[in-house]
Short mmCIF file of N, CA and C in Angstrom, two decimals:
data_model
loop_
_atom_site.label_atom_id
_atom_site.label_comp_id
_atom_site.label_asym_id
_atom_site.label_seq_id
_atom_site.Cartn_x
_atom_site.Cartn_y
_atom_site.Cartn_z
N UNK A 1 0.84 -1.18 0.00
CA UNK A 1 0.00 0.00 0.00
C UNK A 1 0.89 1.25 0.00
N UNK A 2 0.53 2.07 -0.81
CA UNK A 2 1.26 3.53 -0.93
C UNK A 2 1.39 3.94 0.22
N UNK A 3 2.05 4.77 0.89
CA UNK A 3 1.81 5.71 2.17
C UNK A 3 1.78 7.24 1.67
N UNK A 4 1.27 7.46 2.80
CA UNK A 4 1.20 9.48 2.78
C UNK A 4 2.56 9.86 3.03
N UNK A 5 2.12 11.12 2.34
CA UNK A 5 3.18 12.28 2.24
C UNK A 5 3.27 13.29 2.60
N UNK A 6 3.35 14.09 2.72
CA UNK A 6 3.58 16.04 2.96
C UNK A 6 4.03 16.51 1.64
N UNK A 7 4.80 16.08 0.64
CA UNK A 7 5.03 16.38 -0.38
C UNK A 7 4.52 17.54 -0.88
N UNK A 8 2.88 17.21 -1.14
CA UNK A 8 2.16 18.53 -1.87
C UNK A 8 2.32 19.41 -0.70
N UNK A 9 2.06 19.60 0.71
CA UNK A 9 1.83 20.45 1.41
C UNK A 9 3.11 21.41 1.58
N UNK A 10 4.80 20.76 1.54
CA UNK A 10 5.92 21.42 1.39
C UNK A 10 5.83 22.41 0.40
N UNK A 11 5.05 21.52 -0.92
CA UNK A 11 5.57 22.53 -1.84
C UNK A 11 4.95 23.59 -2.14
N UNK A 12 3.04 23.74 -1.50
CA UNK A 12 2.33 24.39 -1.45
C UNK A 12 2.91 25.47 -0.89
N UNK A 13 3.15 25.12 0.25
CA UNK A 13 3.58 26.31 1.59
C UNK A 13 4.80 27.30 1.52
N UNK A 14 6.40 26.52 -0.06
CA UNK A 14 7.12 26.84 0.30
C UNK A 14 7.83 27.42 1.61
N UNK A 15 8.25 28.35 2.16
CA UNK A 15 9.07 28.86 3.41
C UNK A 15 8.16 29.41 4.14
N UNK A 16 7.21 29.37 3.96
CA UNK A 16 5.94 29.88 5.05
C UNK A 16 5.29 28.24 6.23
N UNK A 17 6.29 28.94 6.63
CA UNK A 17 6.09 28.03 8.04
C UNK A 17 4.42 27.93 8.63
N UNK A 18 3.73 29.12 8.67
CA UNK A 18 2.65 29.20 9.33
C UNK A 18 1.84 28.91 8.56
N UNK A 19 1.20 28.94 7.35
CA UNK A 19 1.20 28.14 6.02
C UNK A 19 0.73 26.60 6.41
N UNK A 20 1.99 26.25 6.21
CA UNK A 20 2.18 24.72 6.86
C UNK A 20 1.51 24.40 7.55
N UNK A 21 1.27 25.08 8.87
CA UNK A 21 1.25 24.67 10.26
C UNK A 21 -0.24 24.66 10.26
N UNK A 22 -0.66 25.61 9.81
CA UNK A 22 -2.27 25.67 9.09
C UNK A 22 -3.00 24.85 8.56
N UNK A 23 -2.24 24.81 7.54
CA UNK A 23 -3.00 23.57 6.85
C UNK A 23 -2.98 22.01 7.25
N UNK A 24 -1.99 21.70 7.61
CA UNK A 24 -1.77 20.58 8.86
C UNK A 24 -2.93 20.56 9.77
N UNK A 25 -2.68 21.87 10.77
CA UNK A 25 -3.56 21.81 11.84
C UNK A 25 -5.22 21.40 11.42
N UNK A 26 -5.33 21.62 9.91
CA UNK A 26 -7.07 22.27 9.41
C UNK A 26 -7.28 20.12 9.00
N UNK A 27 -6.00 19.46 8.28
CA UNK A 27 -6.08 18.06 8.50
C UNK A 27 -6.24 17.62 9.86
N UNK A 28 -5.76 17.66 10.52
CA UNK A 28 -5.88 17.21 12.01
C UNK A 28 -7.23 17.51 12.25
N UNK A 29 -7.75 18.24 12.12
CA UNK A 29 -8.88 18.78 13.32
C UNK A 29 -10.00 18.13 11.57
N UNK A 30 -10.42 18.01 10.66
CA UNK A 30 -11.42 17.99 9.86
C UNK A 30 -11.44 16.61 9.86
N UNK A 31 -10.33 15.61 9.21
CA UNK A 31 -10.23 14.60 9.07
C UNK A 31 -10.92 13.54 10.04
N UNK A 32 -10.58 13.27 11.49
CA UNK A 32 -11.32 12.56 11.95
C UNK A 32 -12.83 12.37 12.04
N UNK A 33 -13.35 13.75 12.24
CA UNK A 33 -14.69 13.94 12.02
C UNK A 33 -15.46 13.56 10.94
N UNK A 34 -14.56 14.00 9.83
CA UNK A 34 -15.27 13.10 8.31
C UNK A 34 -15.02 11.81 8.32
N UNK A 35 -13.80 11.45 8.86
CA UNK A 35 -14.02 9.72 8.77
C UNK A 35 -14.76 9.42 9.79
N UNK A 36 -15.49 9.62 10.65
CA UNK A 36 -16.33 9.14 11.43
C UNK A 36 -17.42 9.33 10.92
N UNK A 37 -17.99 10.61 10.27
CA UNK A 37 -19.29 10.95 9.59
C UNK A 37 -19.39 9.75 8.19
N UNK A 38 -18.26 9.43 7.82
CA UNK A 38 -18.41 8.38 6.65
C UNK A 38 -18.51 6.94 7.41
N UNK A 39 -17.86 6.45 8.21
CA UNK A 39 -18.67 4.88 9.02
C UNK A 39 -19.80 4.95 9.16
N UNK A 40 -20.23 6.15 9.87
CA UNK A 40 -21.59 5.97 10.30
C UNK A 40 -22.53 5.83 9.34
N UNK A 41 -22.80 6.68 8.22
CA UNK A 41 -23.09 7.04 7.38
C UNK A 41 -23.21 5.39 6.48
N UNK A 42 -22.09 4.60 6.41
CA UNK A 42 -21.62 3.43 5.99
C UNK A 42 -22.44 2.29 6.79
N UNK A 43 -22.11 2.63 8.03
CA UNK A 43 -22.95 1.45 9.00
C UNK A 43 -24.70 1.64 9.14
N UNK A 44 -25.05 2.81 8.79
CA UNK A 44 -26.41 3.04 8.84
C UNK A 44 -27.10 2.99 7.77
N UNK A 45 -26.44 2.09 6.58
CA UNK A 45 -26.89 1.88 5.18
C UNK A 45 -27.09 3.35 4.50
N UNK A 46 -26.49 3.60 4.80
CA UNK A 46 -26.74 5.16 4.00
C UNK A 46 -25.97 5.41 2.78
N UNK A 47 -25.04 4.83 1.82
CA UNK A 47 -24.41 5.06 1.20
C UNK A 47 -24.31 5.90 0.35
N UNK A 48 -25.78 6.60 -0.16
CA UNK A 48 -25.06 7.74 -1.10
C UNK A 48 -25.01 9.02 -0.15
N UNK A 49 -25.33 8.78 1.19
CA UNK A 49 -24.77 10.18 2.20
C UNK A 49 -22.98 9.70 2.25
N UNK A 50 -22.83 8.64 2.19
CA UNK A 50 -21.33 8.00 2.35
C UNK A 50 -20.83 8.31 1.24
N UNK A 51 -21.03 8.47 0.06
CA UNK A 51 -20.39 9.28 -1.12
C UNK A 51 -19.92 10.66 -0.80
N UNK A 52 -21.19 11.43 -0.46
CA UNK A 52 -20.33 12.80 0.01
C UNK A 52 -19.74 13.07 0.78
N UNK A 53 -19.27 11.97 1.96
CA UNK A 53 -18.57 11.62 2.63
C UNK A 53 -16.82 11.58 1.55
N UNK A 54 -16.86 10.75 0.88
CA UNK A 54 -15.46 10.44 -0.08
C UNK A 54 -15.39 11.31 -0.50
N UNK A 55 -16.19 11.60 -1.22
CA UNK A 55 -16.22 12.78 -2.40
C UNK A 55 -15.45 14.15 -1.25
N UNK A 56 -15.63 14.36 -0.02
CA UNK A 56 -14.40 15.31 0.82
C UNK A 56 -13.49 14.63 1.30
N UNK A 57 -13.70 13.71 1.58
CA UNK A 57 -12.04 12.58 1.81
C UNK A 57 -11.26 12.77 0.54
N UNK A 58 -11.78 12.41 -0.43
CA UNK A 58 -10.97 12.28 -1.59
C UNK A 58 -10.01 13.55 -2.09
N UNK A 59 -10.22 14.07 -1.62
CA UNK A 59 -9.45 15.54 -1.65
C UNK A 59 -8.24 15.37 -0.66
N UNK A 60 -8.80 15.13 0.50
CA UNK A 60 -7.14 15.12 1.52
C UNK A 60 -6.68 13.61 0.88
N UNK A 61 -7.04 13.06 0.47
CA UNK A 61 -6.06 11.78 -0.09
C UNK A 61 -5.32 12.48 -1.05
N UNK A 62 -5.68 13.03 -1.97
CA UNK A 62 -4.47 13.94 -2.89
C UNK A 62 -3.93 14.78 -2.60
N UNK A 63 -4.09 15.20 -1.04
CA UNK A 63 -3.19 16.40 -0.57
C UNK A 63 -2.03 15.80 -0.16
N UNK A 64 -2.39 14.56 0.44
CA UNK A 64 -1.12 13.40 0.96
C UNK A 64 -0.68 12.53 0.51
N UNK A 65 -0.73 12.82 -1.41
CA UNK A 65 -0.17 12.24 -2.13
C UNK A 65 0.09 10.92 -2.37
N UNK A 66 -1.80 10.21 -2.21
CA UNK A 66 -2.04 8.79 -2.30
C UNK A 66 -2.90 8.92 -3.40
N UNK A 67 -2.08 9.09 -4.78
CA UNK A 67 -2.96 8.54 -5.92
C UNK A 67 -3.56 7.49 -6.20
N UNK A 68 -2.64 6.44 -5.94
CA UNK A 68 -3.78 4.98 -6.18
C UNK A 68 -5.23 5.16 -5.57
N UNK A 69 -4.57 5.52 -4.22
CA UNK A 69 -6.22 5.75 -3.33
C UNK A 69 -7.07 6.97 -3.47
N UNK A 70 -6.80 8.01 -4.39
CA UNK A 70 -7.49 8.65 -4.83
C UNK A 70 -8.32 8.43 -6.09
N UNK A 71 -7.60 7.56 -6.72
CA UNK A 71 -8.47 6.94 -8.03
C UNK A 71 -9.29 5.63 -7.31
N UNK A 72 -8.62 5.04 -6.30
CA UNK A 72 -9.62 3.68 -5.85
C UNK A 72 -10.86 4.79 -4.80
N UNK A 73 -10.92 5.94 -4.40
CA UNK A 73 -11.69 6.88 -3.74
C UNK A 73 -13.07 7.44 -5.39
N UNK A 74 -12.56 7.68 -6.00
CA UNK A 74 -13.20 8.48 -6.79
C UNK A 74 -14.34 6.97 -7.77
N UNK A 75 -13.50 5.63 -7.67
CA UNK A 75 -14.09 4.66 -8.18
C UNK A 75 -15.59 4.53 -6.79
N UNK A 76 -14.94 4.40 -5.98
CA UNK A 76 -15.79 3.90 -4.89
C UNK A 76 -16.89 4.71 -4.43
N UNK A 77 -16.52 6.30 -4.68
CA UNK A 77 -17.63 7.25 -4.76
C UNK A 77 -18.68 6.76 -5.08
N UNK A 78 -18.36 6.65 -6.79
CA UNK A 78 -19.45 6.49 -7.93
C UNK A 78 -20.27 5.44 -7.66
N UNK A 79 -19.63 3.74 -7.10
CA UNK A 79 -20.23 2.82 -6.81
C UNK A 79 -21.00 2.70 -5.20
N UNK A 80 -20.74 3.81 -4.21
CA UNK A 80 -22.16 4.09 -3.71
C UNK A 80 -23.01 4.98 -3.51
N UNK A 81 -22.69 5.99 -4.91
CA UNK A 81 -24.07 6.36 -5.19
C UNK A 81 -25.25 5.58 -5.56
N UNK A 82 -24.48 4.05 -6.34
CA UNK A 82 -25.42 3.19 -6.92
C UNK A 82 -25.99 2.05 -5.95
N UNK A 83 -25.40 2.53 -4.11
CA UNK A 83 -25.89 1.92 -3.32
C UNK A 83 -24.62 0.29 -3.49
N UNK A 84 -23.59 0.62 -3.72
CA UNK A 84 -22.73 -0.75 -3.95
C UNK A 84 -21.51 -0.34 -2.78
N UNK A 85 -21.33 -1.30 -2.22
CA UNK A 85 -20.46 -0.92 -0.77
C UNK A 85 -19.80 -2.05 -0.84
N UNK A 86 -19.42 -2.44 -2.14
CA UNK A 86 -18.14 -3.74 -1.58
C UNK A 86 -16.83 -2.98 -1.82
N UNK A 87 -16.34 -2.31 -1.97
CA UNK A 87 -15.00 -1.52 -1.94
C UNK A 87 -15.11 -1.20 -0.05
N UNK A 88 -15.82 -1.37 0.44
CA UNK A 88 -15.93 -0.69 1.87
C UNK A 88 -14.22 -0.94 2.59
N UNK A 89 -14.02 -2.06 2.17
CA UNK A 89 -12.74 -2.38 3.21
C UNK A 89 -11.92 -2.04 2.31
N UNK A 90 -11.36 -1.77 1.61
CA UNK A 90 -10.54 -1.06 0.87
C UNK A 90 -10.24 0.46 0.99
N UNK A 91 -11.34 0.95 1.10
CA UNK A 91 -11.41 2.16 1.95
C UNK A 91 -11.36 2.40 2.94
N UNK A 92 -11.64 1.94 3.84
CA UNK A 92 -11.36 2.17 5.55
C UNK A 92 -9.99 1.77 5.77
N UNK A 93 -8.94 0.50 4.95
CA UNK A 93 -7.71 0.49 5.01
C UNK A 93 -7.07 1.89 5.13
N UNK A 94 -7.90 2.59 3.52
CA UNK A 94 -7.02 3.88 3.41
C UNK A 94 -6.93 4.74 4.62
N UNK A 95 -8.46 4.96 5.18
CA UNK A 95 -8.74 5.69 6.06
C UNK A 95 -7.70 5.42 7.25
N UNK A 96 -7.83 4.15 7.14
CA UNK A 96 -6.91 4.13 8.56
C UNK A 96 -5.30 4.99 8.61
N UNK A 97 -4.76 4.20 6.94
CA UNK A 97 -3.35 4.58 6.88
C UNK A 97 -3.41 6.28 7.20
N UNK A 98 -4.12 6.64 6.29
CA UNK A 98 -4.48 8.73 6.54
C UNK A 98 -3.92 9.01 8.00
N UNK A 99 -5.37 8.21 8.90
CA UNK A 99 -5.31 8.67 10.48
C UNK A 99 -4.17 8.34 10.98
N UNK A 100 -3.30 7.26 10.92
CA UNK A 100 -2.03 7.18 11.47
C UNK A 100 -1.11 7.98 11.54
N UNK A 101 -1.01 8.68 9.74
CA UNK A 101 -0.11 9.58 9.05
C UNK A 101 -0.39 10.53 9.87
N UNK A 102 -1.72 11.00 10.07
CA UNK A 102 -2.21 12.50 10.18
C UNK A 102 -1.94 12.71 11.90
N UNK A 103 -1.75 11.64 12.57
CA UNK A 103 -1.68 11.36 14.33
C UNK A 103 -0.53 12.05 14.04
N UNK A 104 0.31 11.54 13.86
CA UNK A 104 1.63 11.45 13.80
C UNK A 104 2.46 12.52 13.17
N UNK A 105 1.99 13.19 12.48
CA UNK A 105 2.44 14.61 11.71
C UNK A 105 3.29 15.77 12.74
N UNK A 106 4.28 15.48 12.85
CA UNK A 106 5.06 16.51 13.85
C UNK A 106 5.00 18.11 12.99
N UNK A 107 4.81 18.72 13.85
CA UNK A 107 4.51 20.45 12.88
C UNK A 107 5.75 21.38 13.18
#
C-alpha cells in the first residue's frame, strides 16, 4: 500500500512556516470527524450520504499524495451512489493509513 506524504503540502507552503502549520492543523482537526461521519453514514446503510462523505475525503487523499487511493476513492464514490459498498474495506484500510499519518504529523 502507498503511504502518505507532505510532499504537496511542502511545496504548497514553500518557506511559510505558518502556512504549513495551518494547513496541517485544518487536516488534524477535519479529518477525523469526516471519517467518522463516513462509518456511520456506511454502517447506517446510507451510502449515497457515504459518497459525500469520499467525495471530501478524496481531496485530503491527494493532498497526501495517495494517488492509487485517490483513483480507488473516486471509483468507490461512484459505486455508492449506486448503493454498492463492496470496496468498503478497501477504503477504511485507506482511512486508517491517513489517520495514522495525520496522528503522527510533527509540525
Amino acid at each position: 500500500m502507498e503511504q502518505p506524504n507532505l510532499n504537496y503540502i511542502v511545496e504548497l507552503a514553500g518557506n511559510d512556516k505558518v502556512f504549513k502549520k495551518k494547513f496541517i492543523d485544518i487536516l488534524k482537526c477535519e479529518f477525523p470527524n469526516e471519517k467518522k461521519e463516513f462509518l456511520d453514514n456506511l454502517n447506517n446503510n446510507m451510502p449515497r450520504a457515504a459518497s459525500l462523505n469520499v467525495h471530501k475525503i478524496k481531496h485530503k487523499i491527494s493532498v497526501l499524495g495517495l494517488e492509487h487511493g485517490y483513483e480507488r476513492a473516486s471509483v468507490f464514490e461512484e459505486e455508492l451512489r449506486d448503493g454498492i459498498t463492496s470496496m468498503a474495506e478497501e477504503f477504511i484500510a485507506i482511512l486508517e493509513c491517513m489517520d495514522h499519518f495525520i496522528k503522527n504529523i510533527k509540525v
